């Protein structure tokens, strides 16, 4: 397992505190969500990898052949590589909790990690994920806290697929909350507040 499998940024937090992995959206980089992560989890050490796929110069975590049409082989490759990266950092840090935050394409790779290694993350925030396939969860999500945020008029992530993802996660035992707003693919303040509440609750052992 390699802690350096991806170009990444580390923002140290309190010793023995949580570890927060943040995953950027298409065209972002390892700096995109670091300040948001610090705002949401002030005590956490933040680890922010950069996607290793380029789509016409825009960084992503896995390939796609069209909007919402994923290269499933490359998603499997990316998920396995990212799982090793995450586990290497967790083993090195022995944190009080492991948290995840992803937006758009970053939410998609984070969701795929939750399916692949459900015992790693104590709490995850999936902002505007699009999961157009039926996931196979390799284990149980019992006791895991997951927040999904979504826009009712999101042209990229249709509300019906958000509801379907919620159902999949609940069926596998996760404690799921969905935070909606009336807009599109943008992140709004109510999403940020919901994420802050989730991470604060996990830090307090709620």
mmCIF file of N, CA and C in Angstrom, residues 5 23 35 68 77 81 85 95 115-116 130 148 172 175 180 193 199 201:
data_model
loop_
_atom_site.group_PDB
_atom_site.id
_atom_site.type_symbol
_atom_site.label_atom_id
_atom_site.label_comp_id
_atom_site.label_asym_id
_atom_site.label_seq_id
_atom_site.Cartn_x
_atom_site.Cartn_y
_atom_site.Cartn_z
ATOM 1 N N UNK A 5 0.412 7.092 -3.741
ATOM 2 C CA UNK A 5 -0.118 6.589 -5.011
ATOM 3 C C UNK A 5 -0.757 7.704 -5.840
ATOM 4 N N UNK A 23 -12.426 14.709 -1.751
ATOM 5 C CA UNK A 23 -12.305 14.308 -3.151
ATOM 6 C C UNK A 23 -12.983 15.361 -4.038
ATOM 7 N N UNK A 35 -10.110 23.822 2.199
ATOM 8 C CA UNK A 35 -10.612 24.838 3.129
ATOM 9 C C UNK A 35 -11.998 24.468 3.648
ATOM 10 N N UNK A 68 -22.653 10.793 -17.371
ATOM 11 C CA UNK A 68 -23.368 9.745 -16.654
ATOM 12 C C UNK A 68 -23.141 8.348 -17.177
ATOM 13 N N UNK A 77 -10.672 -0.033 -11.385
ATOM 14 C CA UNK A 77 -9.236 0.240 -11.204
ATOM 15 C C UNK A 77 -9.011 1.373 -10.216
ATOM 16 N N UNK A 81 -7.265 1.266 -6.417
ATOM 17 C CA UNK A 81 -6.069 2.076 -6.148
ATOM 18 C C UNK A 81 -6.328 3.049 -5.003
ATOM 19 N N UNK A 85 -4.660 3.535 -1.132
ATOM 20 C CA UNK A 85 -4.146 4.843 -0.698
ATOM 21 C C UNK A 85 -4.767 5.240 0.640
ATOM 22 N N UNK A 95 -6.209 7.185 13.428
ATOM 23 C CA UNK A 95 -7.042 8.330 13.821
ATOM 24 C C UNK A 95 -8.205 7.928 14.723
ATOM 25 N N UNK A 115 -18.729 1.337 -1.093
ATOM 26 C CA UNK A 115 -19.201 0.024 -1.534
ATOM 27 C C UNK A 115 -18.091 -1.030 -1.414
ATOM 28 N N UNK A 116 -16.862 -0.634 -1.753
ATOM 29 C CA UNK A 116 -15.738 -1.568 -1.836
ATOM 30 C C UNK A 116 -15.168 -1.914 -0.460
ATOM 31 N N UNK A 130 -23.615 10.780 -8.445
ATOM 32 C CA UNK A 130 -24.399 10.135 -9.500
ATOM 33 C C UNK A 130 -23.940 8.686 -9.606
ATOM 34 N N UNK A 148 -26.106 12.321 2.100
ATOM 35 C CA UNK A 148 -26.171 12.579 0.662
ATOM 36 C C UNK A 148 -26.826 13.939 0.477
ATOM 37 N N UNK A 172 -28.434 -1.693 3.025
ATOM 38 C CA UNK A 172 -27.220 -2.346 3.528
ATOM 39 C C UNK A 172 -26.898 -1.921 4.960
ATOM 40 N N UNK A 175 -26.752 4.399 8.238
ATOM 41 C CA UNK A 175 -27.554 5.492 8.804
ATOM 42 C C UNK A 175 -27.471 6.637 7.797
ATOM 43 N N UNK A 180 -31.699 18.049 0.793
ATOM 44 C CA UNK A 180 -32.068 18.579 -0.524
ATOM 45 C C UNK A 180 -32.035 20.106 -0.530
ATOM 46 N N UNK A 193 -24.028 23.026 6.211
ATOM 47 C CA UNK A 193 -24.440 22.912 7.614
ATOM 48 C C UNK A 193 -24.755 21.469 7.979
ATOM 49 N N UNK A 199 -20.305 15.578 10.917
ATOM 50 C CA UNK A 199 -18.934 15.386 11.377
ATOM 51 C C UNK A 199 -18.798 15.725 12.863
ATOM 52 N N UNK A 201 -21.122 15.389 15.104
ATOM 53 C CA UNK A 201 -21.742 14.300 15.849
ATOM 54 C C UNK A 201 -20.840 13.097 15.955
#
